[in-house]
Amino acid sequence: GAGVSQTPSNKVTEKGKYVELRCDPISGHTALYWYRQSLGQGPEFLIYFQGTGAADDSGLPNDRFFAVRPEGSVSTLKIQRTERGDSAVYLCASSQGQGVIYEQYFGPGTRLTVT
Amino acid sequence: ILNVEQSPQSLHVQEGDSTNFTCSFPSSNFYALHWYRWETAKSPEALFVMTLNGDEKKKGRISATLNTKEGYSYLYIKGSQPEDSATYLCAFSNDYKLSFGAGTTVTVRA
């Protein structure tokens, strides 16, 4: 079946612009996660959705970052007033439920470059 | 912030040789340790999830061991092949949240 998909695969934007990154999870997966991998580091947790609600947004770096999942399926990560430090690979993952027994399936990521 | 360390950062191995590398993680409040393989331009792929001290998992030529008391896991690749070239990430999970190491990038030379 179809895996997690993310669009766009690459995004180049100018400093100060607004960007939206989209994630289509595996159908039926209730849990959705966003991670960010900066150069030379491992992916870092940003936010976790259970259904439509953000159950844990403790990883969002500041209030320029916001994510939604209005119908409990597709999620959009929104970044306002982008900065060069936001350049990273943004990964989305989904799982059937919450907890270590549920594998997180990752998308291929969106590479964001802020110039 | 959970400190998950992987070493080495990168390694080169000759085709047919075996290799291994390490992941260290906090030994307290352990839930699970995950290994992922991430090939360039593809999605990270789950290899193993390990929950019990002494766990050993195997998938083809790749295996992993877990020591939760001392906080480390080894990943082994036996008889490396070019298709094993990838970045291998380990992640410590606290219920739903994964805390990743920076990865070990393996390059297999033919």
PDB file of C-alpha atoms in Angstrom:
ATOM      1  CA  GLY A   1       0.000   0.000   0.000  1.00  0.00           C
ATOM      2  CA  ALA A   2       0.924   3.657  -0.177  1.00  0.00           C
ATOM      3  CA  GLY A   3       3.371   4.912   2.375  1.00  0.00           C
ATOM      4  CA  VAL A   4       3.692   8.335   3.940  1.00  0.00           C
ATOM      5  CA  SER A   5       4.112  11.027   1.331  1.00  0.00           C
ATOM      6  CA  GLN A   6       5.410  14.567   1.735  1.00  0.00           C
ATOM      7  CA  THR A   7       5.233  17.529  -0.587  1.00  0.00           C
ATOM      8  CA  PRO A   8       7.164  19.315  -1.833  1.00  0.00           C
ATOM      9  CA  SER A   9      10.304  17.199  -1.783  1.00  0.00           C
ATOM     10  CA  ASN A  10      12.416  20.343  -1.983  1.00  0.00           C
ATOM     11  CA  LYS A  11      11.578  23.927  -1.141  1.00  0.00           C
ATOM     12  CA  VAL A  12      13.809  26.948  -1.538  1.00  0.00           C
ATOM     13  CA  THR A  13      12.536  30.173  -0.054  1.00  0.00           C
ATOM     14  CA  GLU A  14      13.855  33.573   0.868  1.00  0.00           C
ATOM     15  CA  LYS A  15      14.408  34.682   4.413  1.00  0.00           C
ATOM     16  CA  GLY A  16      11.244  36.198   5.830  1.00  0.00           C
ATOM     17  CA  LYS A  17       8.824  34.262   3.624  1.00  0.00           C
ATOM     18  CA  TYR A  18       6.048  31.922   4.712  1.00  0.00           C
ATOM     19  CA  VAL A  19       6.118  28.221   3.812  1.00  0.00           C
ATOM     20  CA  GLU A  20       3.788  25.272   4.149  1.00  0.00           C
ATOM     21  CA  LEU A  21       4.915  21.664   4.158  1.00  0.00           C
ATOM     22  CA  ARG A  22       2.395  18.907   3.611  1.00  0.00           C
ATOM     23  CA  CYS A  23       2.236  15.361   4.944  1.00  0.00           C
ATOM     24  CA  ASP A  24      -0.122  12.594   3.778  1.00  0.00           C
ATOM     25  CA  PRO A  25      -0.005   9.786   6.332  1.00  0.00           C
ATOM     26  CA  ILE A  26      -0.828   6.148   5.758  1.00  0.00           C
ATOM     27  CA  SER A  27      -4.597   5.740   5.536  1.00  0.00           C
ATOM     28  CA  GLY A  28      -6.122   4.849   8.878  1.00  0.00           C
ATOM     29  CA  HIS A  29      -3.154   5.934  10.968  1.00  0.00           C
ATOM     30  CA  THR A  30      -4.392   8.032  13.851  1.00  0.00           C
ATOM     31  CA  ALA A  31      -1.023   9.273  15.085  1.00  0.00           C
ATOM     32  CA  LEU A  32       1.111  11.707  13.111  1.00  0.00           C
ATOM     33  CA  TYR A  33       4.503  13.184  13.963  1.00  0.00           C
ATOM     34  CA  TRP A  34       6.759  15.894  12.618  1.00  0.00           C
ATOM     35  CA  TYR A  35      10.530  15.806  13.073  1.00  0.00           C
ATOM     36  CA  ARG A  36      13.289  18.099  11.825  1.00  0.00           C
ATOM     37  CA  GLN A  37      16.802  17.065  10.890  1.00  0.00           C
ATOM     38  CA  SER A  38      19.381  19.821  10.778  1.00  0.00           C
ATOM     39  CA  LEU A  39      22.754  19.263   9.170  1.00  0.00           C
ATOM     40  CA  GLY A  40      24.951  16.895  11.140  1.00  0.00           C
ATOM     41  CA  GLN A  41      22.259  16.038  13.670  1.00  0.00           C
ATOM     42  CA  GLY A  42      19.655  13.367  14.129  1.00  0.00           C
ATOM     43  CA  PRO A  43      15.972  14.105  13.570  1.00  0.00           C
ATOM     44  CA  GLU A  44      14.420  16.122  16.412  1.00  0.00           C
ATOM     45  CA  PHE A  45      10.827  15.812  17.518  1.00  0.00           C
ATOM     46  CA  LEU A  46       8.592  18.774  16.743  1.00  0.00           C
ATOM     47  CA  ILE A  47       4.952  17.828  17.291  1.00  0.00           C
ATOM     48  CA  TYR A  48       2.651  14.838  17.701  1.00  0.00           C
ATOM     49  CA  PHE A  49      -1.016  14.594  16.679  1.00  0.00           C
ATOM     50  CA  GLN A  50      -3.500  12.046  17.896  1.00  0.00           C
ATOM     51  CA  GLY A  51      -6.432  12.458  15.545  1.00  0.00           C
ATOM     52  CA  THR A  52      -7.079  16.129  14.914  1.00  0.00           C
ATOM     53  CA  GLY A  53      -5.516  17.485  18.066  1.00  0.00           C
ATOM     54  CA  ALA A  54      -1.895  18.269  18.845  1.00  0.00           C
ATOM     55  CA  ALA A  55      -1.185  16.025  21.835  1.00  0.00           C
ATOM     56  CA  ASP A  56       2.367  17.299  22.263  1.00  0.00           C
ATOM     57  CA  ASP A  57       3.829  20.378  20.558  1.00  0.00           C
ATOM     58  CA  SER A  58       6.733  20.755  22.954  1.00  0.00           C
ATOM     59  CA  GLY A  59       9.311  20.387  20.194  1.00  0.00           C
ATOM     60  CA  LEU A  60       8.194  23.377  18.136  1.00  0.00           C
ATOM     61  CA  PRO A  61      11.140  25.789  18.413  1.00  0.00           C
ATOM     62  CA  ASN A  62       9.134  29.022  18.622  1.00  0.00           C
ATOM     63  CA  ASP A  63       5.816  30.604  17.700  1.00  0.00           C
ATOM     64  CA  ARG A  64       6.796  30.954  14.036  1.00  0.00           C
ATOM     65  CA  PHE A  65       6.089  27.246  13.717  1.00  0.00           C
ATOM     66  CA  PHE A  66       2.559  25.896  13.662  1.00  0.00           C
ATOM     67  CA  ALA A  67       1.014  22.634  12.490  1.00  0.00           C
ATOM     68  CA  VAL A  68      -2.549  21.551  11.809  1.00  0.00           C
ATOM     69  CA  ARG A  69      -4.392  18.341  11.056  1.00  0.00           C
ATOM     70  CA  PRO A  70      -7.983  19.514  10.629  1.00  0.00           C
ATOM     71  CA  GLU A  71      -9.584  16.237   9.532  1.00  0.00           C
ATOM     72  CA  GLY A  72      -7.319  13.806  11.296  1.00  0.00           C
ATOM     73  CA  SER A  73      -5.501  12.800   8.137  1.00  0.00           C
ATOM     74  CA  VAL A  74      -3.350  15.254   6.127  1.00  0.00           C
ATOM     75  CA  SER A  75      -1.168  17.569   8.172  1.00  0.00           C
ATOM     76  CA  THR A  76       0.446  20.868   7.251  1.00  0.00           C
ATOM     77  CA  LEU A  77       3.473  22.348   8.979  1.00  0.00           C
ATOM     78  CA  LYS A  78       3.529  26.116   8.623  1.00  0.00           C
ATOM     79  CA  ILE A  79       6.559  28.305   9.147  1.00  0.00           C
ATOM     80  CA  GLN A  80       6.218  32.082   9.255  1.00  0.00           C
ATOM     81  CA  ARG A  81       8.994  34.619   8.680  1.00  0.00           C
ATOM     82  CA  THR A  82      11.481  31.925   7.777  1.00  0.00           C
ATOM     83  CA  GLU A  83      15.070  32.253   8.955  1.00  0.00           C
ATOM     84  CA  ARG A  84      18.231  30.665   7.574  1.00  0.00           C
ATOM     85  CA  GLY A  85      18.397  28.484  10.685  1.00  0.00           C
ATOM     86  CA  ASP A  86      15.130  26.858   9.636  1.00  0.00           C
ATOM     87  CA  SER A  87      16.949  25.143   6.771  1.00  0.00           C
ATOM     88  CA  ALA A  88      16.638  21.414   7.420  1.00  0.00           C
ATOM     89  CA  VAL A  89      14.942  18.221   6.295  1.00  0.00           C
ATOM     90  CA  TYR A  90      11.424  18.062   7.728  1.00  0.00           C
ATOM     91  CA  LEU A  91      10.228  14.503   8.244  1.00  0.00           C
ATOM     92  CA  CYS A  92       6.700  13.326   8.820  1.00  0.00           C
ATOM     93  CA  ALA A  93       5.763   9.947  10.284  1.00  0.00           C
ATOM     94  CA  SER A  94       2.517   8.180  11.075  1.00  0.00           C
ATOM     95  CA  SER A  95       1.543   5.188  13.194  1.00  0.00           C
ATOM     96  CA  GLN A  96      -1.578   3.181  13.936  1.00  0.00           C
ATOM     97  CA  GLY A  97      -1.630   4.318  17.525  1.00  0.00           C
ATOM     98  CA  GLN A  98       0.398   5.704  20.385  1.00  0.00           C
ATOM     99  CA  GLY A  99       3.072   3.715  22.146  1.00  0.00           C
ATOM    100  CA  VAL A 100       6.264   1.817  21.480  1.00  0.00           C
ATOM    101  CA  ILE A 101       4.462  -1.182  19.973  1.00  0.00           C
ATOM    102  CA  TYR A 102       3.304   0.981  17.067  1.00  0.00           C
ATOM    103  CA  GLU A 103       5.992   1.471  14.458  1.00  0.00           C
ATOM    104  CA  GLN A 104       6.396   4.979  13.091  1.00  0.00           C
ATOM    105  CA  TYR A 105       6.461   4.999   9.292  1.00  0.00           C
ATOM    106  CA  PHE A 106       8.371   7.896   7.816  1.00  0.00           C
ATOM    107  CA  GLY A 107       7.959   9.868   4.638  1.00  0.00           C
ATOM    108  CA  PRO A 108      10.953  10.849   2.488  1.00  0.00           C
ATOM    109  CA  GLY A 109      11.067  14.340   3.953  1.00  0.00           C
ATOM    110  CA  THR A 110      10.943  17.885   2.616  1.00  0.00           C
ATOM    111  CA  ARG A 111      14.296  19.597   2.276  1.00  0.00           C
ATOM    112  CA  LEU A 112      13.785  23.265   3.129  1.00  0.00           C
ATOM    113  CA  THR A 113      16.462  25.771   2.197  1.00  0.00           C
ATOM    114  CA  VAL A 114      16.120  29.359   3.351  1.00  0.00           C
ATOM    115  CA  THR A 115      18.371  31.757   1.456  1.00  0.00           C
TER     116      THR A 115
ATOM    117  CA  ILE B   1      16.562  16.448  26.021  1.00  0.00           C
ATOM    118  CA  LEU B   2      17.615  12.787  25.893  1.00  0.00           C
ATOM    119  CA  ASN B   3      21.250  12.290  24.911  1.00  0.00           C
ATOM    120  CA  VAL B   4      21.539   9.563  22.288  1.00  0.00           C
ATOM    121  CA  GLU B   5      25.038   9.094  20.910  1.00  0.00           C
ATOM    122  CA  GLN B   6      26.147   7.052  17.916  1.00  0.00           C
ATOM    123  CA  SER B   7      29.674   6.108  16.957  1.00  0.00           C
ATOM    124  CA  PRO B   8      31.423   6.208  14.694  1.00  0.00           C
ATOM    125  CA  GLN B   9      29.894   9.059  12.711  1.00  0.00           C
ATOM    126  CA  SER B  10      30.866   7.303   9.474  1.00  0.00           C
ATOM    127  CA  LEU B  11      32.681   4.242   8.329  1.00  0.00           C
ATOM    128  CA  HIS B  12      33.845   2.627   5.120  1.00  0.00           C
ATOM    129  CA  VAL B  13      33.806  -1.124   4.736  1.00  0.00           C
ATOM    130  CA  GLN B  14      34.926  -3.403   1.955  1.00  0.00           C
ATOM    131  CA  GLU B  15      32.261  -5.494   0.278  1.00  0.00           C
ATOM    132  CA  GLY B  16      32.048  -8.847   2.008  1.00  0.00           C
ATOM    133  CA  ASP B  17      33.474  -7.609   5.306  1.00  0.00           C
ATOM    134  CA  SER B  18      31.448  -7.409   8.482  1.00  0.00           C
ATOM    135  CA  THR B  19      31.091  -4.332  10.625  1.00  0.00           C
ATOM    136  CA  ASN B  20      29.350  -3.028  13.708  1.00  0.00           C
ATOM    137  CA  PHE B  21      28.621   0.289  15.372  1.00  0.00           C
ATOM    138  CA  THR B  22      27.203   1.605  18.600  1.00  0.00           C
ATOM    139  CA  CYS B  23      24.310   3.530  20.009  1.00  0.00           C
ATOM    140  CA  SER B  24      24.362   4.738  23.624  1.00  0.00           C
ATOM    141  CA  PHE B  25      21.289   6.088  25.404  1.00  0.00           C
ATOM    142  CA  PRO B  26      20.025   6.953  28.888  1.00  0.00           C
ATOM    143  CA  SER B  27      19.602   3.771  30.925  1.00  0.00           C
ATOM    144  CA  SER B  28      16.871   5.219  33.148  1.00  0.00           C
ATOM    145  CA  ASN B  29      13.158   5.269  32.217  1.00  0.00           C
ATOM    146  CA  PHE B  30      13.758   2.975  29.275  1.00  0.00           C
ATOM    147  CA  TYR B  31      10.842   2.244  26.941  1.00  0.00           C
ATOM    148  CA  ALA B  32      12.329   1.068  23.663  1.00  0.00           C
ATOM    149  CA  LEU B  33      15.265   1.432  21.319  1.00  0.00           C
ATOM    150  CA  HIS B  34      14.691   1.665  17.575  1.00  0.00           C
ATOM    151  CA  TRP B  35      17.043   1.221  14.646  1.00  0.00           C
ATOM    152  CA  TYR B  36      16.289   2.796  11.270  1.00  0.00           C
ATOM    153  CA  ARG B  37      18.082   2.643   7.935  1.00  0.00           C
ATOM    154  CA  TRP B  38      17.949   5.794   5.838  1.00  0.00           C
ATOM    155  CA  GLU B  39      19.098   5.671   2.247  1.00  0.00           C
ATOM    156  CA  THR B  40      19.613   8.869   0.317  1.00  0.00           C
ATOM    157  CA  ALA B  41      16.406  10.272  -1.205  1.00  0.00           C
ATOM    158  CA  LYS B  42      14.287   7.608   0.481  1.00  0.00           C
ATOM    159  CA  SER B  43      12.233   7.330   3.659  1.00  0.00           C
ATOM    160  CA  PRO B  44      13.845   6.094   6.872  1.00  0.00           C
ATOM    161  CA  GLU B  45      12.997   2.404   7.149  1.00  0.00           C
ATOM    162  CA  ALA B  46      12.468   0.697  10.470  1.00  0.00           C
ATOM    163  CA  LEU B  47      14.840  -2.194  11.094  1.00  0.00           C
ATOM    164  CA  PHE B  48      14.216  -3.159  14.708  1.00  0.00           C
ATOM    165  CA  VAL B  49      12.416  -2.103  17.837  1.00  0.00           C
ATOM    166  CA  MET B  50      13.887  -3.547  20.996  1.00  0.00           C
ATOM    167  CA  THR B  51      12.310  -3.383  24.415  1.00  0.00           C
ATOM    168  CA  LEU B  52      13.925  -5.947  26.714  1.00  0.00           C
ATOM    169  CA  ASN B  53      17.390  -6.090  28.177  1.00  0.00           C
ATOM    170  CA  GLY B  54      19.341  -8.763  26.324  1.00  0.00           C
ATOM    171  CA  ASP B  55      17.121  -8.525  23.246  1.00  0.00           C
ATOM    172  CA  GLU B  56      18.737  -9.717  20.056  1.00  0.00           C
ATOM    173  CA  LYS B  57      17.028  -9.127  16.734  1.00  0.00           C
ATOM    174  CA  LYS B  58      17.986 -10.282  13.257  1.00  0.00           C
ATOM    175  CA  LYS B  59      16.857  -9.345   9.774  1.00  0.00           C
ATOM    176  CA  GLY B  60      18.820 -11.051   7.024  1.00  0.00           C
ATOM    177  CA  ARG B  61      22.470 -10.066   7.433  1.00  0.00           C
ATOM    178  CA  ILE B  62      21.725  -7.320   9.940  1.00  0.00           C
ATOM    179  CA  SER B  63      21.362  -7.951  13.659  1.00  0.00           C
ATOM    180  CA  ALA B  64      21.191  -5.875  16.815  1.00  0.00           C
ATOM    181  CA  THR B  65      21.713  -6.378  20.524  1.00  0.00           C
ATOM    182  CA  LEU B  66      20.457  -4.366  23.475  1.00  0.00           C
ATOM    183  CA  ASN B  67      21.841  -3.705  26.945  1.00  0.00           C
ATOM    184  CA  THR B  68      19.419  -1.483  28.844  1.00  0.00           C
ATOM    185  CA  LYS B  69      21.321  -1.611  32.129  1.00  0.00           C
ATOM    186  CA  GLU B  70      24.404   0.018  30.684  1.00  0.00           C
ATOM    187  CA  GLY B  71      22.543   1.914  27.975  1.00  0.00           C
ATOM    188  CA  TYR B  72      23.937   0.691  24.676  1.00  0.00           C
ATOM    189  CA  SER B  73      22.966  -1.180  21.544  1.00  0.00           C
ATOM    190  CA  TYR B  74      25.125  -2.612  18.780  1.00  0.00           C
ATOM    191  CA  LEU B  75      24.120  -3.017  15.151  1.00  0.00           C
ATOM    192  CA  TYR B  76      25.995  -5.638  13.146  1.00  0.00           C
ATOM    193  CA  ILE B  77      26.164  -6.052   9.394  1.00  0.00           C
ATOM    194  CA  LYS B  78      27.541  -9.386   8.249  1.00  0.00           C
ATOM    195  CA  GLY B  79      29.091  -9.717   4.797  1.00  0.00           C
ATOM    196  CA  SER B  80      28.431  -6.092   3.781  1.00  0.00           C
ATOM    197  CA  GLN B  81      26.974  -5.455   0.332  1.00  0.00           C
ATOM    198  CA  PRO B  82      26.804  -2.176  -1.628  1.00  0.00           C
ATOM    199  CA  GLU B  83      23.058  -1.993  -0.950  1.00  0.00           C
ATOM    200  CA  ASP B  84      23.845  -1.733   2.780  1.00  0.00           C
ATOM    201  CA  SER B  85      25.253   1.749   2.159  1.00  0.00           C
ATOM    202  CA  ALA B  86      23.020   4.086   4.160  1.00  0.00           C
ATOM    203  CA  THR B  87      22.807   6.098   7.353  1.00  0.00           C
ATOM    204  CA  TYR B  88      21.772   4.002  10.326  1.00  0.00           C
ATOM    205  CA  LEU B  89      19.874   5.881  12.996  1.00  0.00           C
ATOM    206  CA  CYS B  90      19.067   4.711  16.469  1.00  0.00           C
ATOM    207  CA  ALA B  91      16.282   6.296  18.499  1.00  0.00           C
ATOM    208  CA  PHE B  92      15.323   6.064  22.145  1.00  0.00           C
ATOM    209  CA  SER B  93      11.585   6.242  22.591  1.00  0.00           C
ATOM    210  CA  ASN B  94       9.670   7.612  25.521  1.00  0.00           C
ATOM    211  CA  ASP B  95       6.260   6.212  24.661  1.00  0.00           C
ATOM    212  CA  TYR B  96       5.530   8.050  21.399  1.00  0.00           C
ATOM    213  CA  LYS B  97       8.438  10.490  21.094  1.00  0.00           C
ATOM    214  CA  LEU B  98      11.623   9.333  19.342  1.00  0.00           C
ATOM    215  CA  SER B  99      14.963  10.883  20.347  1.00  0.00           C
ATOM    216  CA  PHE B 100      17.465  10.159  17.612  1.00  0.00           C
ATOM    217  CA  GLY B 101      21.199   9.924  17.499  1.00  0.00           C
ATOM    218  CA  ALA B 102      23.044  11.670  14.670  1.00  0.00           C
ATOM    219  CA  GLY B 103      23.506   8.414  12.811  1.00  0.00           C
ATOM    220  CA  THR B 104      26.337   6.275  11.483  1.00  0.00           C
ATOM    221  CA  THR B 105      26.841   6.578   7.731  1.00  0.00           C
ATOM    222  CA  VAL B 106      28.049   3.326   6.222  1.00  0.00           C
ATOM    223  CA  THR B 107      29.677   3.218   2.797  1.00  0.00           C
ATOM    224  CA  VAL B 108      30.330  -0.206   1.331  1.00  0.00           C
ATOM    225  CA  ARG B 109      33.081  -0.256  -1.280  1.00  0.00           C
ATOM    226  CA  ALA B 110      32.857  -2.839  -4.035  1.00  0.00           C
TER     227      ALA B 110
END
